[in-house]
Short mmCIF file of N, CA and C in Angstrom, two decimals:
data_model
loop_
_atom_site.label_atom_id
_atom_site.label_comp_id
_atom_site.label_asym_id
_atom_site.label_seq_id
_atom_site.Cartn_x
_atom_site.Cartn_y
_atom_site.Cartn_z
N MET A 492 29.12 -23.46 -79.79
CA MET A 492 30.04 -24.54 -80.07
C MET A 492 29.40 -25.47 -81.09
N ASP A 493 30.11 -25.75 -82.17
CA ASP A 493 29.66 -26.72 -83.16
C ASP A 493 29.98 -28.13 -82.68
N ILE A 494 29.07 -29.04 -82.91
CA ILE A 494 29.30 -30.46 -82.68
C ILE A 494 28.94 -31.16 -83.97
N LYS A 495 29.92 -31.73 -84.62
CA LYS A 495 29.70 -32.34 -85.92
C LYS A 495 29.79 -33.85 -85.82
N LEU A 496 28.82 -34.53 -86.40
CA LEU A 496 28.85 -35.98 -86.45
C LEU A 496 29.89 -36.41 -87.47
N GLU A 497 30.86 -37.20 -87.05
CA GLU A 497 32.02 -37.54 -87.87
C GLU A 497 32.01 -38.97 -88.37
N LEU A 498 31.66 -39.93 -87.50
CA LEU A 498 31.86 -41.33 -87.82
C LEU A 498 30.82 -42.19 -87.12
N ILE A 499 30.26 -43.15 -87.85
CA ILE A 499 29.27 -44.07 -87.28
C ILE A 499 29.76 -45.49 -87.52
N GLY A 500 29.80 -46.27 -86.46
CA GLY A 500 30.21 -47.66 -86.56
C GLY A 500 29.10 -48.52 -87.12
N VAL A 501 29.43 -49.36 -88.07
CA VAL A 501 28.47 -50.26 -88.69
C VAL A 501 28.91 -51.69 -88.38
N PRO A 502 28.07 -52.48 -87.71
CA PRO A 502 28.45 -53.84 -87.34
C PRO A 502 28.30 -54.81 -88.51
N VAL A 503 29.42 -55.42 -88.89
CA VAL A 503 29.41 -56.36 -90.01
C VAL A 503 30.10 -57.66 -89.60
N SER A 504 29.78 -58.73 -90.30
CA SER A 504 30.38 -60.02 -90.00
C SER A 504 31.58 -60.34 -90.89
N ASP A 505 31.63 -59.74 -92.08
CA ASP A 505 32.70 -60.02 -93.03
C ASP A 505 33.19 -58.67 -93.58
N VAL A 506 34.36 -58.25 -93.14
CA VAL A 506 34.88 -56.93 -93.48
C VAL A 506 35.05 -56.75 -94.99
N ASP A 507 35.64 -57.73 -95.65
CA ASP A 507 35.87 -57.59 -97.09
C ASP A 507 34.57 -57.56 -97.88
N ARG A 508 33.60 -58.37 -97.48
CA ARG A 508 32.30 -58.36 -98.15
C ARG A 508 31.61 -57.01 -97.95
N ALA A 509 31.68 -56.46 -96.74
CA ALA A 509 31.06 -55.16 -96.46
C ALA A 509 31.74 -54.06 -97.26
N LYS A 510 33.07 -54.10 -97.31
CA LYS A 510 33.80 -53.07 -98.07
C LYS A 510 33.42 -53.12 -99.55
N ALA A 511 33.34 -54.31 -100.11
CA ALA A 511 32.95 -54.44 -101.52
C ALA A 511 31.53 -53.93 -101.75
N PHE A 512 30.62 -54.22 -100.82
CA PHE A 512 29.24 -53.77 -100.94
C PHE A 512 29.18 -52.24 -100.93
N TYR A 513 29.81 -51.62 -99.94
CA TYR A 513 29.72 -50.16 -99.84
C TYR A 513 30.45 -49.46 -100.98
N GLU A 514 31.49 -50.06 -101.53
CA GLU A 514 32.10 -49.52 -102.74
C GLU A 514 31.11 -49.60 -103.90
N LYS A 515 30.37 -50.70 -103.98
CA LYS A 515 29.36 -50.86 -105.02
C LYS A 515 28.25 -49.81 -104.90
N VAL A 516 27.89 -49.47 -103.66
CA VAL A 516 26.89 -48.42 -103.43
C VAL A 516 27.42 -47.07 -103.90
N GLY A 517 28.75 -46.89 -103.85
CA GLY A 517 29.36 -45.63 -104.28
C GLY A 517 30.14 -44.92 -103.20
N PHE A 518 30.26 -45.54 -102.01
CA PHE A 518 31.05 -44.94 -100.94
C PHE A 518 32.53 -44.97 -101.31
N HIS A 519 33.26 -43.98 -100.85
CA HIS A 519 34.71 -43.91 -101.07
C HIS A 519 35.43 -44.58 -99.90
N ALA A 520 36.39 -45.44 -100.21
CA ALA A 520 37.19 -46.08 -99.17
C ALA A 520 38.29 -45.12 -98.73
N ASP A 521 38.14 -44.55 -97.53
CA ASP A 521 39.11 -43.59 -97.00
C ASP A 521 40.30 -44.28 -96.35
N HIS A 522 40.02 -45.31 -95.55
CA HIS A 522 41.07 -46.01 -94.82
C HIS A 522 40.73 -47.50 -94.75
N ASP A 523 41.75 -48.32 -94.79
CA ASP A 523 41.64 -49.75 -94.51
C ASP A 523 42.95 -50.12 -93.83
N VAL A 524 42.94 -50.07 -92.49
CA VAL A 524 44.17 -50.19 -91.73
C VAL A 524 44.09 -51.36 -90.76
N PRO A 525 45.00 -52.33 -90.91
CA PRO A 525 45.11 -53.36 -89.88
C PRO A 525 45.94 -52.79 -88.72
N VAL A 526 45.26 -52.44 -87.64
CA VAL A 526 45.91 -51.80 -86.50
C VAL A 526 46.70 -52.83 -85.69
N SER A 527 46.12 -54.01 -85.53
CA SER A 527 46.75 -55.11 -84.80
C SER A 527 46.06 -56.40 -85.23
N ASP A 528 46.44 -57.51 -84.63
CA ASP A 528 45.75 -58.76 -84.94
C ASP A 528 44.28 -58.70 -84.53
N ALA A 529 43.96 -57.85 -83.56
CA ALA A 529 42.59 -57.76 -83.04
C ALA A 529 41.77 -56.64 -83.67
N ILE A 530 42.42 -55.73 -84.40
CA ILE A 530 41.70 -54.56 -84.91
C ILE A 530 42.05 -54.30 -86.38
N ARG A 531 41.01 -54.19 -87.20
CA ARG A 531 41.14 -53.71 -88.57
C ARG A 531 40.10 -52.60 -88.73
N PHE A 532 40.55 -51.43 -89.14
CA PHE A 532 39.69 -50.25 -89.23
C PHE A 532 39.48 -49.87 -90.68
N VAL A 533 38.21 -49.92 -91.12
CA VAL A 533 37.84 -49.49 -92.47
C VAL A 533 36.90 -48.31 -92.33
N GLN A 534 37.25 -47.20 -93.00
CA GLN A 534 36.40 -46.01 -92.99
C GLN A 534 35.99 -45.72 -94.42
N MET A 535 34.67 -45.48 -94.62
CA MET A 535 34.14 -45.19 -95.96
C MET A 535 33.19 -44.01 -95.86
N THR A 536 33.16 -43.20 -96.92
CA THR A 536 32.35 -41.99 -96.91
C THR A 536 31.45 -41.93 -98.13
N PRO A 537 30.15 -41.67 -97.92
CA PRO A 537 29.27 -41.46 -99.07
C PRO A 537 29.70 -40.21 -99.85
N PRO A 538 29.50 -40.19 -101.16
CA PRO A 538 29.89 -39.01 -101.94
C PRO A 538 29.21 -37.75 -101.40
N GLY A 539 29.99 -36.71 -101.17
CA GLY A 539 29.45 -35.43 -100.72
C GLY A 539 29.15 -35.34 -99.24
N SER A 540 29.41 -36.39 -98.48
CA SER A 540 29.08 -36.41 -97.05
C SER A 540 30.25 -35.96 -96.20
N ALA A 541 29.95 -35.30 -95.09
CA ALA A 541 30.98 -34.94 -94.11
C ALA A 541 31.09 -36.02 -93.05
N CYS A 542 30.15 -36.95 -93.02
CA CYS A 542 30.14 -38.03 -92.04
C CYS A 542 30.47 -39.35 -92.74
N SER A 543 31.26 -40.17 -92.07
CA SER A 543 31.67 -41.45 -92.62
C SER A 543 31.12 -42.60 -91.79
N ILE A 544 31.26 -43.81 -92.34
CA ILE A 544 30.97 -45.02 -91.58
C ILE A 544 32.29 -45.73 -91.33
N ALA A 545 32.33 -46.55 -90.28
CA ALA A 545 33.51 -47.36 -89.99
C ALA A 545 33.05 -48.75 -89.63
N PHE A 546 33.80 -49.73 -90.09
CA PHE A 546 33.55 -51.11 -89.71
C PHE A 546 34.87 -51.84 -89.76
N GLY A 547 34.86 -53.03 -89.32
CA GLY A 547 36.08 -53.82 -89.34
C GLY A 547 36.09 -54.83 -88.23
N LYS A 548 37.25 -55.23 -87.86
CA LYS A 548 37.45 -56.19 -86.79
C LYS A 548 37.77 -55.40 -85.52
N GLY A 549 37.04 -55.68 -84.43
CA GLY A 549 37.30 -55.00 -83.17
C GLY A 549 36.82 -53.57 -83.12
N ILE A 550 35.87 -53.20 -83.97
CA ILE A 550 35.40 -51.81 -84.06
C ILE A 550 34.17 -51.55 -83.18
N THR A 551 33.25 -52.50 -83.13
CA THR A 551 32.03 -52.32 -82.34
C THR A 551 31.62 -53.65 -81.73
N GLU A 552 30.88 -53.57 -80.65
CA GLU A 552 30.35 -54.77 -80.01
C GLU A 552 28.90 -55.05 -80.43
N MET A 553 28.34 -54.18 -81.28
CA MET A 553 26.98 -54.41 -81.77
C MET A 553 26.96 -55.66 -82.64
N ALA A 554 25.83 -56.35 -82.65
CA ALA A 554 25.68 -57.55 -83.47
C ALA A 554 25.61 -57.16 -84.95
N PRO A 555 26.29 -57.91 -85.83
CA PRO A 555 26.19 -57.63 -87.26
C PRO A 555 24.72 -57.58 -87.71
N GLY A 556 24.41 -56.55 -88.48
CA GLY A 556 23.05 -56.40 -88.99
C GLY A 556 22.10 -55.68 -88.06
N SER A 557 22.56 -55.22 -86.90
CA SER A 557 21.65 -54.62 -85.92
C SER A 557 21.43 -53.13 -86.11
N LEU A 558 22.13 -52.52 -87.05
CA LEU A 558 21.95 -51.08 -87.29
C LEU A 558 20.72 -50.88 -88.17
N ASP A 559 19.82 -50.05 -87.71
CA ASP A 559 18.54 -49.87 -88.40
C ASP A 559 18.32 -48.41 -88.74
N ASN A 560 17.96 -48.17 -89.99
CA ASN A 560 17.53 -46.86 -90.45
C ASN A 560 18.62 -45.79 -90.44
N MET A 561 19.79 -46.16 -90.92
CA MET A 561 20.79 -45.13 -91.21
C MET A 561 20.21 -44.34 -92.38
N GLN A 562 20.38 -43.03 -92.36
CA GLN A 562 19.73 -42.23 -93.39
C GLN A 562 20.72 -41.32 -94.08
N VAL A 563 20.65 -41.32 -95.40
CA VAL A 563 21.40 -40.38 -96.22
C VAL A 563 20.38 -39.56 -97.02
N VAL A 564 20.81 -38.38 -97.47
CA VAL A 564 19.90 -37.46 -98.14
C VAL A 564 20.43 -37.17 -99.55
N VAL A 565 19.51 -37.14 -100.51
CA VAL A 565 19.83 -36.82 -101.90
C VAL A 565 18.89 -35.72 -102.39
N THR A 566 19.25 -35.08 -103.48
CA THR A 566 18.38 -34.04 -104.03
C THR A 566 17.36 -34.61 -105.01
N ASP A 567 17.62 -35.81 -105.56
CA ASP A 567 16.72 -36.39 -106.56
C ASP A 567 16.57 -37.89 -106.29
N ILE A 568 15.44 -38.26 -105.72
CA ILE A 568 15.22 -39.66 -105.33
C ILE A 568 15.11 -40.58 -106.55
N GLU A 569 14.57 -40.09 -107.64
CA GLU A 569 14.47 -40.91 -108.84
C GLU A 569 15.86 -41.22 -109.40
N GLU A 570 16.74 -40.22 -109.40
CA GLU A 570 18.11 -40.43 -109.85
C GLU A 570 18.83 -41.41 -108.91
N ALA A 571 18.63 -41.25 -107.60
CA ALA A 571 19.25 -42.15 -106.63
C ALA A 571 18.77 -43.58 -106.83
N HIS A 572 17.47 -43.75 -107.02
CA HIS A 572 16.90 -45.09 -107.24
C HIS A 572 17.51 -45.72 -108.49
N ALA A 573 17.57 -44.95 -109.57
CA ALA A 573 18.13 -45.45 -110.83
C ALA A 573 19.61 -45.78 -110.69
N ASP A 574 20.36 -44.93 -110.00
CA ASP A 574 21.80 -45.15 -109.82
C ASP A 574 22.07 -46.41 -108.98
N LEU A 575 21.38 -46.54 -107.87
CA LEU A 575 21.58 -47.71 -107.02
C LEU A 575 21.18 -48.99 -107.75
N THR A 576 20.08 -48.94 -108.47
CA THR A 576 19.63 -50.11 -109.23
C THR A 576 20.66 -50.48 -110.29
N ALA A 577 21.20 -49.47 -110.99
CA ALA A 577 22.21 -49.72 -112.02
C ALA A 577 23.49 -50.31 -111.42
N ARG A 578 23.76 -50.01 -110.17
CA ARG A 578 24.94 -50.54 -109.49
C ARG A 578 24.70 -51.96 -108.96
N GLY A 579 23.47 -52.46 -109.13
CA GLY A 579 23.16 -53.80 -108.67
C GLY A 579 22.72 -53.88 -107.22
N ILE A 580 22.35 -52.74 -106.65
CA ILE A 580 21.88 -52.70 -105.26
C ILE A 580 20.36 -52.92 -105.27
N GLU A 581 19.91 -53.85 -104.46
CA GLU A 581 18.47 -54.11 -104.36
C GLU A 581 17.83 -53.03 -103.50
N VAL A 582 16.99 -52.21 -104.12
CA VAL A 582 16.30 -51.12 -103.42
C VAL A 582 14.80 -51.30 -103.55
N THR A 583 14.09 -50.69 -102.63
CA THR A 583 12.64 -50.72 -102.68
C THR A 583 12.13 -49.74 -103.74
N PRO A 584 10.87 -49.88 -104.12
CA PRO A 584 10.28 -48.81 -104.93
C PRO A 584 10.29 -47.50 -104.14
N ILE A 585 10.16 -46.39 -104.82
CA ILE A 585 10.13 -45.09 -104.16
C ILE A 585 8.88 -44.99 -103.29
N ASP A 586 9.08 -44.57 -102.05
CA ASP A 586 8.01 -44.43 -101.06
C ASP A 586 7.81 -42.94 -100.80
N ASP A 587 6.71 -42.39 -101.30
CA ASP A 587 6.42 -40.97 -101.13
C ASP A 587 5.64 -40.75 -99.83
N GLN A 588 6.17 -39.89 -98.99
CA GLN A 588 5.53 -39.51 -97.73
C GLN A 588 5.37 -37.99 -97.73
N PRO A 589 4.51 -37.45 -96.86
CA PRO A 589 4.34 -36.00 -96.83
C PRO A 589 5.63 -35.23 -96.50
N TRP A 590 6.57 -35.86 -95.82
CA TRP A 590 7.81 -35.20 -95.39
C TRP A 590 9.01 -35.53 -96.28
N GLY A 591 8.80 -36.33 -97.33
CA GLY A 591 9.90 -36.67 -98.22
C GLY A 591 9.64 -37.95 -98.98
N SER A 592 10.53 -38.26 -99.90
CA SER A 592 10.44 -39.48 -100.69
C SER A 592 11.64 -40.34 -100.37
N PHE A 593 11.43 -41.66 -100.28
CA PHE A 593 12.45 -42.57 -99.78
C PHE A 593 12.61 -43.80 -100.66
N VAL A 594 13.82 -44.34 -100.65
CA VAL A 594 14.08 -45.72 -101.07
C VAL A 594 14.91 -46.34 -99.95
N TYR A 595 14.82 -47.65 -99.84
CA TYR A 595 15.49 -48.36 -98.76
C TYR A 595 16.32 -49.50 -99.33
N PHE A 596 17.43 -49.80 -98.65
CA PHE A 596 18.24 -50.95 -98.99
C PHE A 596 18.93 -51.45 -97.72
N ALA A 597 19.50 -52.63 -97.81
CA ALA A 597 20.24 -53.20 -96.68
C ALA A 597 21.56 -53.74 -97.17
N ASP A 598 22.56 -53.72 -96.29
CA ASP A 598 23.85 -54.31 -96.64
C ASP A 598 23.77 -55.83 -96.46
N PRO A 599 24.81 -56.57 -96.81
CA PRO A 599 24.75 -58.03 -96.74
C PRO A 599 24.45 -58.60 -95.34
N ASP A 600 24.74 -57.83 -94.29
CA ASP A 600 24.43 -58.29 -92.93
C ASP A 600 23.03 -57.91 -92.49
N GLY A 601 22.36 -57.06 -93.24
CA GLY A 601 21.02 -56.63 -92.88
C GLY A 601 20.95 -55.26 -92.23
N ASN A 602 22.06 -54.53 -92.15
CA ASN A 602 22.01 -53.15 -91.67
C ASN A 602 21.19 -52.36 -92.69
N ARG A 603 20.16 -51.67 -92.18
CA ARG A 603 19.19 -51.03 -93.08
C ARG A 603 19.47 -49.55 -93.26
N TRP A 604 19.32 -49.11 -94.52
CA TRP A 604 19.56 -47.73 -94.92
C TRP A 604 18.32 -47.12 -95.56
N ALA A 605 18.11 -45.84 -95.30
CA ALA A 605 17.08 -45.06 -95.97
C ALA A 605 17.77 -43.97 -96.78
N VAL A 606 17.31 -43.79 -98.01
CA VAL A 606 17.78 -42.70 -98.86
C VAL A 606 16.59 -41.76 -99.01
N GLN A 607 16.77 -40.50 -98.60
CA GLN A 607 15.65 -39.57 -98.57
C GLN A 607 15.89 -38.36 -99.46
N GLN A 608 14.86 -38.02 -100.22
CA GLN A 608 14.77 -36.70 -100.86
C GLN A 608 13.90 -35.91 -99.90
N THR A 609 14.43 -34.84 -99.30
CA THR A 609 13.72 -34.17 -98.20
C THR A 609 12.43 -33.48 -98.62
N THR A 610 12.34 -33.08 -99.87
CA THR A 610 11.08 -32.52 -100.33
C THR A 610 10.36 -33.60 -101.14
N PRO A 611 9.09 -33.81 -100.85
CA PRO A 611 8.34 -34.85 -101.58
C PRO A 611 8.33 -34.56 -103.08
N ARG A 612 8.25 -35.65 -103.85
CA ARG A 612 8.11 -35.47 -105.30
C ARG A 612 6.76 -34.83 -105.57
N THR A 613 6.66 -34.16 -106.69
CA THR A 613 5.37 -33.58 -107.06
C THR A 613 4.42 -34.69 -107.48
N ALA A 614 3.15 -34.42 -107.46
CA ALA A 614 2.13 -35.42 -107.81
C ALA A 614 2.30 -35.92 -109.24
N SER A 615 2.91 -35.10 -110.10
CA SER A 615 3.08 -35.51 -111.50
C SER A 615 4.29 -36.43 -111.70
N SER A 616 5.14 -36.57 -110.68
CA SER A 616 6.34 -37.41 -110.83
C SER A 616 6.02 -38.87 -110.83
#
């Protein structure tokens, strides 16, 4: 039996600010639906991903900014770093580890993301 991860709730304090931020990162806005006065559902998907994030009003009881170390994977960490920087996203310098190379960023509420190239860069990079 396959079990596929489909959707992860991201706790945010300002839905419109979060949506603008994730669009700036490059996520696609799949849905933005006001379900009721108590619920607004926003779903966004990173390019090429089968898993999406959701946030909005009445979506999660987690405190805004409490999500730590959400991870996405890229094939070229240098390209990802340059792309995010060009989009105006504040990212860390590339962090090379034996198991991969990473850059990190946070959304306006402080939810933290890791971008990983699963194979470490070569020593000459």
